[in-house]
Structures are given as structure tokens and as C-alpha cells.
mmCIF file of C-alpha atoms in Angstrom:
data_model
loop_
_atom_site.group_PDB
_atom_site.id
_atom_site.type_symbol
_atom_site.label_atom_id
_atom_site.label_comp_id
_atom_site.label_asym_id
_atom_site.label_seq_id
_atom_site.Cartn_x
_atom_site.Cartn_y
_atom_site.Cartn_z
ATOM 1 C CA ILE A 172 1.602 20.088 -8.413
ATOM 2 C CA LEU A 173 2.590 16.875 -6.254
ATOM 3 C CA ASN A 174 2.395 17.445 -2.560
ATOM 4 C CA VAL A 175 4.916 14.756 -0.564
ATOM 5 C CA GLU A 176 5.123 14.810 2.866
ATOM 6 C CA GLN A 177 8.019 13.355 5.067
ATOM 7 C CA SER A 178 7.963 12.596 8.710
ATOM 8 C CA PRO A 179 10.635 13.041 11.016
ATOM 9 C CA GLN A 180 11.977 15.777 9.687
ATOM 10 C CA SER A 181 14.917 14.461 12.382
ATOM 11 C CA LEU A 182 16.144 11.696 14.209
ATOM 12 C CA HIS A 183 18.532 10.981 16.579
ATOM 13 C CA VAL A 184 19.494 6.957 17.454
ATOM 14 C CA GLN A 185 22.064 5.150 19.017
ATOM 15 C CA GLU A 186 24.483 3.142 16.680
ATOM 16 C CA GLY A 187 22.433 -1.111 16.386
ATOM 17 C CA ASP A 188 19.173 0.567 16.550
ATOM 18 C CA SER A 189 16.911 0.368 14.038
ATOM 19 C CA THR A 190 14.551 3.227 12.845
ATOM 20 C CA ASN A 191 12.356 3.873 9.518
ATOM 21 C CA PHE A 192 10.691 6.929 7.979
ATOM 22 C CA THR A 193 7.903 7.666 6.047
ATOM 23 C CA CYS A 194 7.330 9.365 2.502
ATOM 24 C CA SER A 195 3.441 10.212 1.624
ATOM 25 C CA PHE A 196 2.235 11.042 -1.405
ATOM 26 C CA PRO A 197 -0.304 11.819 -3.690
ATOM 27 C CA SER A 198 -1.751 8.347 -4.474
ATOM 28 C CA SER A 199 -3.174 9.537 -8.283
ATOM 29 C CA ASN A 200 -1.327 8.965 -11.487
ATOM 30 C CA PHE A 201 1.455 7.865 -9.673
ATOM 31 C CA TYR A 202 4.217 6.576 -11.765
ATOM 32 C CA ALA A 203 7.267 5.857 -9.624
ATOM 33 C CA LEU A 204 9.207 6.716 -6.017
ATOM 34 C CA HIS A 205 12.519 6.743 -5.463
ATOM 35 C CA TRP A 206 14.559 7.092 -2.132
ATOM 36 C CA TYR A 207 17.610 8.784 -2.072
ATOM 37 C CA ARG A 208 20.134 9.170 0.589
ATOM 38 C CA TRP A 209 22.441 12.757 0.901
ATOM 39 C CA GLU A 210 25.154 13.165 2.638
ATOM 40 C CA THR A 211 26.657 16.213 3.595
ATOM 41 C CA ALA A 212 29.480 17.765 0.960
ATOM 42 C CA LYS A 213 28.383 14.631 -1.573
ATOM 43 C CA SER A 214 25.958 14.205 -4.157
ATOM 44 C CA PRO A 215 22.330 12.449 -3.649
ATOM 45 C CA GLU A 216 22.508 8.292 -4.333
ATOM 46 C CA ALA A 217 19.584 6.125 -5.112
ATOM 47 C CA LEU A 218 19.030 3.963 -3.008
ATOM 48 C CA PHE A 219 16.143 2.541 -4.317
ATOM 49 C CA VAL A 220 13.103 2.902 -7.583
ATOM 50 C CA MET A 221 9.837 1.754 -6.477
ATOM 51 C CA THR A 222 6.838 1.820 -9.135
ATOM 52 C CA LEU A 223 4.394 -1.409 -8.250
ATOM 53 C CA ASN A 224 1.646 -1.512 -4.692
ATOM 54 C CA GLY A 225 3.093 -3.937 -2.448
ATOM 55 C CA ASP A 226 6.737 -3.413 -3.845
ATOM 56 C CA GLU A 227 9.458 -4.352 -1.261
ATOM 57 C CA LYS A 228 13.167 -3.667 -1.968
ATOM 58 C CA LYS A 229 16.742 -4.216 0.328
ATOM 59 C CA LYS A 230 19.446 -2.792 0.229
ATOM 60 C CA GLY A 231 22.143 -4.297 2.727
ATOM 61 C CA ARG A 232 20.823 -3.357 6.184
ATOM 62 C CA ILE A 233 17.772 -0.815 4.083
ATOM 63 C CA SER A 234 14.842 -1.851 3.250
ATOM 64 C CA ALA A 235 11.226 0.434 1.506
ATOM 65 C CA THR A 236 8.020 -0.752 1.277
ATOM 66 C CA LEU A 237 5.657 1.279 -0.788
ATOM 67 C CA ASN A 238 1.807 0.984 -1.022
ATOM 68 C CA THR A 239 0.595 3.404 -3.407
ATOM 69 C CA LYS A 240 -3.185 2.949 -3.268
ATOM 70 C CA GLU A 241 -3.062 4.628 -0.104
ATOM 71 C CA GLY A 242 0.160 6.574 -1.356
ATOM 72 C CA TYR A 243 2.695 6.060 1.237
ATOM 73 C CA SER A 244 6.238 4.284 1.241
ATOM 74 C CA TYR A 245 8.504 3.484 4.494
ATOM 75 C CA LEU A 246 12.099 3.109 4.544
ATOM 76 C CA TYR A 247 14.005 0.989 7.484
ATOM 77 C CA ILE A 248 16.810 0.534 8.256
ATOM 78 C CA LYS A 249 18.089 -2.308 10.632
ATOM 79 C CA GLY A 250 21.327 -1.336 12.720
ATOM 80 C CA SER A 251 21.970 1.697 12.170
ATOM 81 C CA GLN A 252 25.220 2.599 12.043
ATOM 82 C CA PRO A 253 26.887 6.184 12.207
ATOM 83 C CA GLU A 254 27.848 6.151 7.972
ATOM 84 C CA ASP A 255 23.953 5.762 7.729
ATOM 85 C CA SER A 256 24.005 9.349 9.065
ATOM 86 C CA ALA A 257 22.464 11.487 5.959
ATOM 87 C CA THR A 258 19.176 13.424 4.877
ATOM 88 C CA TYR A 259 16.740 10.962 3.275
ATOM 89 C CA LEU A 260 14.656 12.324 0.485
ATOM 90 C CA CYS A 261 11.792 10.442 -1.254
ATOM 91 C CA ALA A 262 10.617 11.934 -4.830
ATOM 92 C CA SER A 263 7.339 11.135 -6.673
ATOM 93 C CA ILE A 264 6.933 11.002 -10.580
ATOM 94 C CA ASP A 265 3.831 12.277 -11.527
ATOM 95 C CA SER A 266 2.170 10.031 -14.614
ATOM 96 C CA SER A 267 1.077 12.987 -15.623
ATOM 97 C CA SER A 268 4.064 15.072 -15.914
ATOM 98 C CA THR A 269 7.664 15.107 -17.731
ATOM 99 C CA GLY A 270 9.303 12.740 -14.834
ATOM 100 C CA LYS A 271 10.411 15.294 -12.893
ATOM 101 C CA LEU A 272 10.854 14.246 -9.108
ATOM 102 C CA ILE A 273 9.198 16.090 -6.296
ATOM 103 C CA PHE A 274 10.795 15.656 -3.133
ATOM 104 C CA GLY A 275 9.898 15.719 -0.101
ATOM 105 C CA GLN A 276 11.792 17.649 2.900
ATOM 106 C CA GLY A 277 13.768 15.096 3.626
ATOM 107 C CA THR A 278 14.892 13.143 7.086
ATOM 108 C CA THR A 279 17.838 13.778 7.955
ATOM 109 C CA LEU A 280 19.251 11.264 10.550
ATOM 110 C CA GLN A 281 21.866 10.995 13.135
ATOM 111 C CA VAL A 282 23.393 8.038 14.524
ATOM 112 C CA LYS A 283 25.620 8.256 17.594
ATOM 113 C CA PRO A 284 28.460 5.788 18.263
ATOM 114 C CA GLU B 42 31.096 5.694 -15.850
ATOM 115 C CA ALA B 43 32.289 9.661 -14.764
ATOM 116 C CA GLY B 44 29.096 11.064 -12.389
ATOM 117 C CA VAL B 45 27.055 14.523 -13.098
ATOM 118 C CA ALA B 46 30.050 17.389 -12.578
ATOM 119 C CA GLN B 47 28.411 21.174 -10.984
ATOM 120 C CA SER B 48 31.268 23.790 -10.601
ATOM 121 C CA PRO B 49 31.640 25.688 -8.355
ATOM 122 C CA ARG B 50 30.957 23.697 -5.267
ATOM 123 C CA TYR B 51 30.963 26.827 -3.326
ATOM 124 C CA LYS B 52 30.043 30.491 -4.217
ATOM 125 C CA ILE B 53 29.537 33.368 -2.337
ATOM 126 C CA ILE B 54 27.962 36.790 -3.745
ATOM 127 C CA GLU B 55 26.890 40.451 -2.955
ATOM 128 C CA LYS B 56 23.125 41.109 -3.466
ATOM 129 C CA ARG B 57 22.587 42.311 -6.930
ATOM 130 C CA GLN B 58 25.314 40.418 -7.969
ATOM 131 C CA SER B 59 24.922 38.112 -11.167
ATOM 132 C CA VAL B 60 26.733 34.291 -10.625
ATOM 133 C CA ALA B 61 26.073 30.951 -13.208
ATOM 134 C CA PHE B 62 26.716 27.623 -12.301
ATOM 135 C CA TRP B 63 27.842 24.913 -15.111
ATOM 136 C CA CYS B 64 26.695 21.325 -14.749
ATOM 137 C CA ASN B 65 28.264 18.141 -17.255
ATOM 138 C CA PRO B 66 26.187 14.936 -17.075
ATOM 139 C CA ILE B 67 26.366 11.630 -17.511
ATOM 140 C CA SER B 68 27.602 11.353 -21.089
ATOM 141 C CA GLY B 69 24.435 10.124 -23.123
ATOM 142 C CA HIS B 70 22.140 11.608 -20.838
ATOM 143 C CA ALA B 71 19.484 13.065 -22.794
ATOM 144 C CA THR B 72 17.127 14.890 -20.043
ATOM 145 C CA LEU B 73 18.435 17.270 -17.342
ATOM 146 C CA TYR B 74 17.421 18.739 -14.456
ATOM 147 C CA TRP B 75 17.986 22.139 -12.281
ATOM 148 C CA TYR B 76 16.819 21.748 -8.828
ATOM 149 C CA GLN B 77 16.873 24.621 -6.009
ATOM 150 C CA GLN B 78 16.823 23.684 -2.103
ATOM 151 C CA ILE B 79 16.709 26.097 0.556
ATOM 152 C CA LEU B 80 17.566 24.580 4.282
ATOM 153 C CA GLY B 81 14.950 22.777 5.550
ATOM 154 C CA GLN B 82 13.290 21.741 2.344
ATOM 155 C CA GLY B 83 13.160 19.154 -0.360
ATOM 156 C CA PRO B 84 14.970 20.214 -3.890
ATOM 157 C CA LYS B 85 12.256 22.418 -6.227
ATOM 158 C CA LEU B 86 13.179 21.552 -9.591
ATOM 159 C CA LEU B 87 13.688 25.274 -11.397
ATOM 160 C CA ILE B 88 13.947 23.891 -15.141
ATOM 161 C CA GLN B 89 13.908 20.477 -17.154
ATOM 162 C CA PHE B 90 15.905 19.700 -20.755
ATOM 163 C CA GLN B 91 15.313 17.202 -22.725
ATOM 164 C CA ASN B 92 18.542 17.605 -25.033
ATOM 165 C CA ASN B 93 18.856 20.863 -26.056
ATOM 166 C CA GLY B 94 14.967 22.155 -25.790
ATOM 167 C CA VAL B 95 12.964 22.722 -22.280
ATOM 168 C CA VAL B 96 10.543 20.577 -21.240
ATOM 169 C CA ASP B 97 9.329 22.611 -17.630
ATOM 170 C CA ASP B 98 10.729 25.964 -16.480
ATOM 171 C CA SER B 99 7.055 26.314 -15.336
ATOM 172 C CA GLN B 100 8.997 27.430 -11.548
ATOM 173 C CA LEU B 101 12.129 29.196 -12.809
ATOM 174 C CA PRO B 102 11.828 32.613 -11.887
ATOM 175 C CA LYS B 103 12.408 34.328 -15.119
ATOM 176 C CA ASP B 104 13.028 37.720 -14.055
ATOM 177 C CA ARG B 105 16.372 37.111 -13.316
ATOM 178 C CA PHE B 106 17.195 33.223 -13.735
ATOM 179 C CA SER B 107 17.853 31.671 -16.906
ATOM 180 C CA ALA B 108 18.835 28.819 -18.249
ATOM 181 C CA GLU B 109 20.903 26.926 -21.073
ATOM 182 C CA ARG B 110 21.973 23.931 -22.700
ATOM 183 C CA LEU B 111 23.127 24.933 -26.326
ATOM 184 C CA LYS B 112 24.272 21.918 -27.488
ATOM 185 C CA GLY B 113 22.304 19.238 -25.580
ATOM 186 C CA VAL B 114 25.143 18.592 -23.252
ATOM 187 C CA ASP B 115 26.430 20.545 -20.426
ATOM 188 C CA SER B 116 24.795 23.592 -19.053
ATOM 189 C CA THR B 117 23.941 26.530 -17.079
ATOM 190 C CA LEU B 118 22.206 28.177 -14.855
ATOM 191 C CA LYS B 119 22.587 32.117 -14.128
ATOM 192 C CA ILE B 120 21.327 34.451 -11.475
ATOM 193 C CA GLN B 121 21.376 38.329 -12.434
ATOM 194 C CA PRO B 122 20.581 40.321 -9.678
ATOM 195 C CA ALA B 123 20.695 37.653 -6.858
ATOM 196 C CA LYS B 124 18.118 38.028 -3.661
ATOM 197 C CA LEU B 125 18.875 37.466 -0.261
ATOM 198 C CA GLU B 126 16.631 34.409 -0.575
ATOM 199 C CA ASP B 127 18.357 32.917 -3.260
ATOM 200 C CA SER B 128 20.837 31.122 -1.044
ATOM 201 C CA ALA B 129 20.252 27.941 -1.540
ATOM 202 C CA VAL B 130 22.401 24.859 -2.879
ATOM 203 C CA TYR B 131 21.622 23.846 -6.495
ATOM 204 C CA LEU B 132 21.392 20.697 -8.037
ATOM 205 C CA CYS B 133 21.902 19.462 -11.071
ATOM 206 C CA ALA B 134 20.696 16.014 -12.233
ATOM 207 C CA SER B 135 20.315 13.673 -15.778
ATOM 208 C CA SER B 136 18.880 10.954 -16.834
ATOM 209 C CA LEU B 137 18.781 8.832 -20.055
ATOM 210 C CA ILE B 138 15.592 9.526 -20.744
ATOM 211 C CA ILE B 139 11.868 10.835 -19.777
ATOM 212 C CA GLY B 140 10.505 7.935 -17.983
ATOM 213 C CA ALA B 141 13.565 6.332 -17.123
ATOM 214 C CA GLY B 142 12.446 7.238 -13.580
ATOM 215 C CA ALA B 143 10.586 4.036 -13.437
ATOM 216 C CA ASN B 144 13.425 2.104 -13.433
ATOM 217 C CA TYR B 145 16.879 3.829 -12.910
ATOM 218 C CA GLY B 146 17.263 6.980 -9.874
ATOM 219 C CA TYR B 147 18.578 9.905 -11.614
ATOM 220 C CA THR B 148 22.158 11.363 -11.171
ATOM 221 C CA PHE B 149 23.048 13.950 -9.251
ATOM 222 C CA GLY B 150 26.139 16.886 -9.119
ATOM 223 C CA SER B 151 27.032 17.121 -5.280
ATOM 224 C CA GLY B 152 25.991 20.613 -6.236
ATOM 225 C CA THR B 153 26.750 24.222 -5.496
ATOM 226 C CA ARG B 154 26.121 26.153 -2.451
ATOM 227 C CA LEU B 155 25.825 29.778 -3.104
ATOM 228 C CA THR B 156 25.735 32.407 -0.054
ATOM 229 C CA VAL B 157 23.941 35.511 -1.497
ATOM 230 C CA VAL B 158 25.357 38.497 1.595
#
């Protein structure tokens, strides 16, 4: 079973601050990496799906990078807003598996106005 | 398109009671997943269906948990009897096919929050 780790576990920032989180995953048998945003009482929402080493993806103020050789991904939020407050989950898919997501424990972000 | 529907949203039961959760995936999605998310941990896969067949149930505690997807559409997850450690959010997700994860994120329901007292 894959072991996916995220850090930090929680983060409190002021509105306007930029922040980043780390996701580490086993690099062997890598197939894909997903990032999800999960707001309280809502469904986890897919942010990015990444597969290629060196991938960089961007959606508004949020971007992500992927290093499959060393097994890590970074998620960046530029100019955090209170509406960015959520738990950010990364999940890896193993090429030898059936497509199941193996999740990290998440990073909970609180943005203070 | 309509999202993944789950019910109930919340459930409180006493230990040793039974409980069932329901999930209706995105229309046409062949693959359905049930995840358990215990507070402070990441979601853990309990069972994966492809149409009405089980693909992976290696982490399902089969002495108390059962799941079915009889017609390859909606699914139910049952716990009988419940233990205190089953308190968690139970998430259902669907994807078009196995292997779609290289191109698309999975669609999740809003989950059922179970509290066992």
C-alpha cells in the first residue's frame, strides 16, 4: 500500500499571504497525482490531475508542480483569501492498482481576514 | 450534470446498532468507490466497484461491513454491528472508467457523517 504524506498538517495565514503545501508519495509505479479541495460540509472538489514529471498546472491563484522522480508535489496559493479556507488533499494512483486514490492526511488552511 | 448523491448527510447511532448509507453516482460512471475518513486522517478506500462487480475490497472489515451495487448504478454500504471506531465521514466517489484517473479528477458526494455513541 502506498504511503502518501502531506505537510504541514494545518496552516493559519493572513489574507493576502502566499502559502504552499507539500505532498510526498512513492515514486515507483507512479501513475497520477490528484489535488482536491474539501470545504466543510461540501464535496471534495478536484483541483488538478497531474501525470508527467515537471508538470505545472494553474487555476486562478492556485498552482501545482510535480516531481515524479523524487516523489513530491507542491501546491501554491498566491494572495490567500478567506474563501480559500479548506482542507487540501493530495492523492496518488499506483500504476499497478485499479485506479484507487491513496490519500494523504490533508493540510487544513485557515485564512484570516 | 448532476453530482454524486449521498444520503443521509448525518447519522447518530448507538454501538452495536446497524446503519446503511446510499450513493447514486454520476450517470454513466462505471466505477464507484466508498471511502472512510476518520478525523485527522486521509480518506481510506473501503471498496471499489466496476459496474456491479467488486474490484478491490481488501480494506473492508468484512466481519461488520458490507456493500453492494446490484444493478451497476447506485450502491449501499452497511455496517452491522457498529463500533465506536466506525465514527467517520463516509464518502462515495465515481469515475467514468478504471484508468480515468490519469485525465480526470473523481467526483465525490458530500459524504455521510456517522457518529457512534
